[in-house]
mmCIF file of C-alpha atoms in Angstrom:
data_model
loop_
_atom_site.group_PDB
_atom_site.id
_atom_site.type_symbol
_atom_site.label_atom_id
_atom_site.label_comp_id
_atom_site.label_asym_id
_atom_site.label_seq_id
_atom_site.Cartn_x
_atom_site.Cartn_y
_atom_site.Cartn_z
ATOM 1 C CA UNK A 1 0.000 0.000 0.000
ATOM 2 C CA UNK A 2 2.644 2.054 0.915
ATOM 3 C CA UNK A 3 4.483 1.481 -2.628
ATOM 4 C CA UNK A 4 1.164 2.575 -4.250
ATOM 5 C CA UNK A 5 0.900 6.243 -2.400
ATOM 6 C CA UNK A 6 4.570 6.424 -3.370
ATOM 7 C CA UNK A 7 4.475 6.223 -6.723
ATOM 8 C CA UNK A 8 1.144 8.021 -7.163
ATOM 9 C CA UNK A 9 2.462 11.148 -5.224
ATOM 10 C CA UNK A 10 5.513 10.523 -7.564
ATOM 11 C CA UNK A 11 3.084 10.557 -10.846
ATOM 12 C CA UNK A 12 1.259 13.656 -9.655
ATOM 13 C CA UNK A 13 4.504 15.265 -8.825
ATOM 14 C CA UNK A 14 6.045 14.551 -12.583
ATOM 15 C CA UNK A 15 2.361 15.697 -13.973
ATOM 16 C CA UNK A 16 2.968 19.394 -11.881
ATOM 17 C CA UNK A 17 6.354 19.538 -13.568
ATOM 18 C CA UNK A 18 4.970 18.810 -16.543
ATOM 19 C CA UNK A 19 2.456 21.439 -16.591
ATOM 20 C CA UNK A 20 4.783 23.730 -14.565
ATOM 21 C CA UNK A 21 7.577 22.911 -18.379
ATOM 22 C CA UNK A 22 4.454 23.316 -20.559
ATOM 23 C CA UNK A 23 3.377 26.941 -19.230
ATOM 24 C CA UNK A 24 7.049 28.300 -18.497
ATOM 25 C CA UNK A 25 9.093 27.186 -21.433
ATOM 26 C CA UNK A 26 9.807 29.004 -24.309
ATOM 27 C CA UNK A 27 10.348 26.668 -26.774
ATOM 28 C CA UNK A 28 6.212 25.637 -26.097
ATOM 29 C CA UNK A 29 4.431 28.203 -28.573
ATOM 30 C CA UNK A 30 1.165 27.020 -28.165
ATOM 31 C CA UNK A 31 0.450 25.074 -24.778
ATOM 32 C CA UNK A 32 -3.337 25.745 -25.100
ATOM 33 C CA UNK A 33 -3.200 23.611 -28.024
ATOM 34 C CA UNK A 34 -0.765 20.933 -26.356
ATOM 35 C CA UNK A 35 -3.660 20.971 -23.692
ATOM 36 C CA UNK A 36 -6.250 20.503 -26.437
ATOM 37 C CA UNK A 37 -3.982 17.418 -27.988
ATOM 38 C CA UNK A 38 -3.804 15.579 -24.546
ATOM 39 C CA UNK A 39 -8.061 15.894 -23.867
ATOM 40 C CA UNK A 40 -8.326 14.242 -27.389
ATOM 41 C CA UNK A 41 -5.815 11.550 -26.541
ATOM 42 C CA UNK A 42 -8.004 10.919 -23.463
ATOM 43 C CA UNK A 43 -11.242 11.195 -25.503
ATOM 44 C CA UNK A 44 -9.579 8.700 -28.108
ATOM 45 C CA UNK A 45 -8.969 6.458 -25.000
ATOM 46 C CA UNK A 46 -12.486 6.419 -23.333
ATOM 47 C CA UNK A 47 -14.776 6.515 -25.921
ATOM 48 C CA UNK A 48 -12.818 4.589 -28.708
ATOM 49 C CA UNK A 49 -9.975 2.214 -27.097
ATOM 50 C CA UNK A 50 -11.359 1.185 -24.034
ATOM 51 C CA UNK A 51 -14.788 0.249 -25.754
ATOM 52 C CA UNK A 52 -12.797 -1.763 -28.382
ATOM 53 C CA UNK A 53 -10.781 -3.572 -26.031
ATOM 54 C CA UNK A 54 -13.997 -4.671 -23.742
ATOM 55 C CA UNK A 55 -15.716 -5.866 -27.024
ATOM 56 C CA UNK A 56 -13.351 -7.999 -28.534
ATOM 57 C CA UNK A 57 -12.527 -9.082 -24.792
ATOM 58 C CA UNK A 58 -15.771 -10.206 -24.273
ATOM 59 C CA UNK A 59 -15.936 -11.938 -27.737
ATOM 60 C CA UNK A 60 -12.681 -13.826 -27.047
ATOM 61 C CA UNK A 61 -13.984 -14.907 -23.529
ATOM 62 C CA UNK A 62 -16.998 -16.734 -25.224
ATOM 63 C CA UNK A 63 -14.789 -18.112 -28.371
ATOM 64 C CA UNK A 64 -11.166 -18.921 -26.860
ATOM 65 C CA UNK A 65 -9.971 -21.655 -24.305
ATOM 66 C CA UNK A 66 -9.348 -20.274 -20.445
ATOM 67 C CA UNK A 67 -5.865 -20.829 -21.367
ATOM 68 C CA UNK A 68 -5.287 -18.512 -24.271
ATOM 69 C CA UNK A 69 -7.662 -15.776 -23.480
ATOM 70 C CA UNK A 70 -4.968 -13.864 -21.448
ATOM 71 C CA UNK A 71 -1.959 -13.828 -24.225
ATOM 72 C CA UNK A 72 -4.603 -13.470 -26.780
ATOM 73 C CA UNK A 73 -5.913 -10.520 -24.935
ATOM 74 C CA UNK A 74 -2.187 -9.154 -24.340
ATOM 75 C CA UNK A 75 -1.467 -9.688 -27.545
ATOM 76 C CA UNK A 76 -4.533 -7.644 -28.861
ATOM 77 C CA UNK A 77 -4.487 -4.578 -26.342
ATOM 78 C CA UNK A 78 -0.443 -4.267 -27.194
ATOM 79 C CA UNK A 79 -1.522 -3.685 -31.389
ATOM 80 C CA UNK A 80 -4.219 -1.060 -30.581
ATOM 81 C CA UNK A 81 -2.035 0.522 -28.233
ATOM 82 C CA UNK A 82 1.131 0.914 -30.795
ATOM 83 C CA UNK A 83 -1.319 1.300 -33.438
ATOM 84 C CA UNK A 84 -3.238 4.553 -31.802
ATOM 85 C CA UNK A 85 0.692 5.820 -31.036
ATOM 86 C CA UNK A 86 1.367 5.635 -34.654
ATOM 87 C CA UNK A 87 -1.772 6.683 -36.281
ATOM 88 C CA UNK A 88 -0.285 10.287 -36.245
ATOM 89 C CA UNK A 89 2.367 9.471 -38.116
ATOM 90 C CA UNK A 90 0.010 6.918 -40.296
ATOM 91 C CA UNK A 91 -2.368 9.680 -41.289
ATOM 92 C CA UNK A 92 0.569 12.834 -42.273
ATOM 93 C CA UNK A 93 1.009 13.203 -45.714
ATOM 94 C CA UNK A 94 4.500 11.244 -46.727
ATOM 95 C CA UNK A 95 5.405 14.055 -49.150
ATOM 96 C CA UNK A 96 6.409 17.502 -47.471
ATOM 97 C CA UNK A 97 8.979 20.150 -48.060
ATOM 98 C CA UNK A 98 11.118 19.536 -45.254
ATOM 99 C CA UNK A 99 12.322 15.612 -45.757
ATOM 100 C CA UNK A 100 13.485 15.534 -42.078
ATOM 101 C CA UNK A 101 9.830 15.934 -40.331
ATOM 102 C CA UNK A 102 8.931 12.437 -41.293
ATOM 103 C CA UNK A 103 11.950 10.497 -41.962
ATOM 104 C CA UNK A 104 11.141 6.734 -41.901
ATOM 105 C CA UNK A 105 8.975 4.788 -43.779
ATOM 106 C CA UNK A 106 6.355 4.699 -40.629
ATOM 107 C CA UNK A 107 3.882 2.487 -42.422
ATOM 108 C CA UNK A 108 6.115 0.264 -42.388
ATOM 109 C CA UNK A 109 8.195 0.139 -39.450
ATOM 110 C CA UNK A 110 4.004 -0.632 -37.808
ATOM 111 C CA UNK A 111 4.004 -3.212 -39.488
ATOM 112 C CA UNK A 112 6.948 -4.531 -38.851
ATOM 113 C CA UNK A 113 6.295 -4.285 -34.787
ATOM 114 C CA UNK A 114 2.898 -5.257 -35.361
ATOM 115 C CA UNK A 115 4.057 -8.538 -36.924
ATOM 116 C CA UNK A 116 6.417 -9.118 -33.554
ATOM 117 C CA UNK A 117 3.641 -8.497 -31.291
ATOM 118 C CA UNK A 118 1.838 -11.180 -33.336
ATOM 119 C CA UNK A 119 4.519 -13.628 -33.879
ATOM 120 C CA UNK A 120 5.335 -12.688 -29.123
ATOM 121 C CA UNK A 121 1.525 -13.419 -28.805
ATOM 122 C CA UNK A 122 1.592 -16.410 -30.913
ATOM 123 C CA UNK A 123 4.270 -17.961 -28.766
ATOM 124 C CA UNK A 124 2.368 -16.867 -25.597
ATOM 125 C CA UNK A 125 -0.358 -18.480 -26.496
ATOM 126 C CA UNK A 126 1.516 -21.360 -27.583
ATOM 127 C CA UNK A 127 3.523 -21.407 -24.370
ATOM 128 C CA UNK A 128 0.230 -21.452 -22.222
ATOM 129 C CA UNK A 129 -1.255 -24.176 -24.529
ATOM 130 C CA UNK A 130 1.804 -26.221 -23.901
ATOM 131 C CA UNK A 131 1.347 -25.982 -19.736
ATOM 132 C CA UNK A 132 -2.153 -26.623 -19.899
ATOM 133 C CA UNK A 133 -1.482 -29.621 -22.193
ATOM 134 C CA UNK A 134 1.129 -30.921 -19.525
ATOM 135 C CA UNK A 135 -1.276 -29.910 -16.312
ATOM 136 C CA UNK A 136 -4.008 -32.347 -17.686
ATOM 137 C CA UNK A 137 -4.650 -35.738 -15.860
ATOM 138 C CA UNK A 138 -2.782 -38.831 -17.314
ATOM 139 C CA UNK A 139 -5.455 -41.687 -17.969
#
């Protein structure tokens, strides 16, 4: 419990330096609009993630094995997570004057990390199939 009010009073304390960098630094032109960008990242969150994430959750508990549903669910969470972290990027135009705003080819660099959260679920849910293969009863 203790560890908990720690690092709590240790998140609050980073989000008032945060706010206390965002209002007093110069370099910040427009920190209403950095506001603005962090309410729709928490809009984006609670009425489109979260919602996702119960729904496929609760299709996977009726369709998958006990076993699987957790790395399967991991698995799942992990690629909406990187994927609403790198829909920014996704959705910029490729072409712009300055060739140093967007340098990598971001569609497919997802992909790429996409594919290893598949192939890391895969062998989660492999792994787990495995132990509950060995934990059954012999006859």
């Amino acid at each position: 419990m203790k560890a908990r009010i720690a690092l709590g009073a240790l998140g609050v304390a980073a989000m008032g330096l945060g706010a206390v960098q965002l209002f007093t630094n110069r370099e910040v032109k427009a920190p209403v609009e950095v506001l603005f960008w962090l309410a729709g990242a928490i809009v984006l969150h609670d009425a489109v993630l979260t919602p996702v994430v119960l729904a496929v959750g609760a299709v996977l508990a009726r369709w998958l094995p006990p076993h699987l549903r957790r790395p399967v669910r991991a698995g799942l969470i992990t690629a909406a997570c990187l994927t609403a972290v790198a829909l920014p990027f996704l959705l910029r135009p490729t072409a712009t004057s300055n060739p140093s705003v967007l340098p990598l080819d971001y569609p497919r660099n997802t992909l790429i990390v996409l594919g290893a959260v598949a192939v890391l679920t895969a062998l989660a849910a492999g792994w787990a199939a495995l132990r509950r293969f060995r934990s059954l009863p012999k006859n």
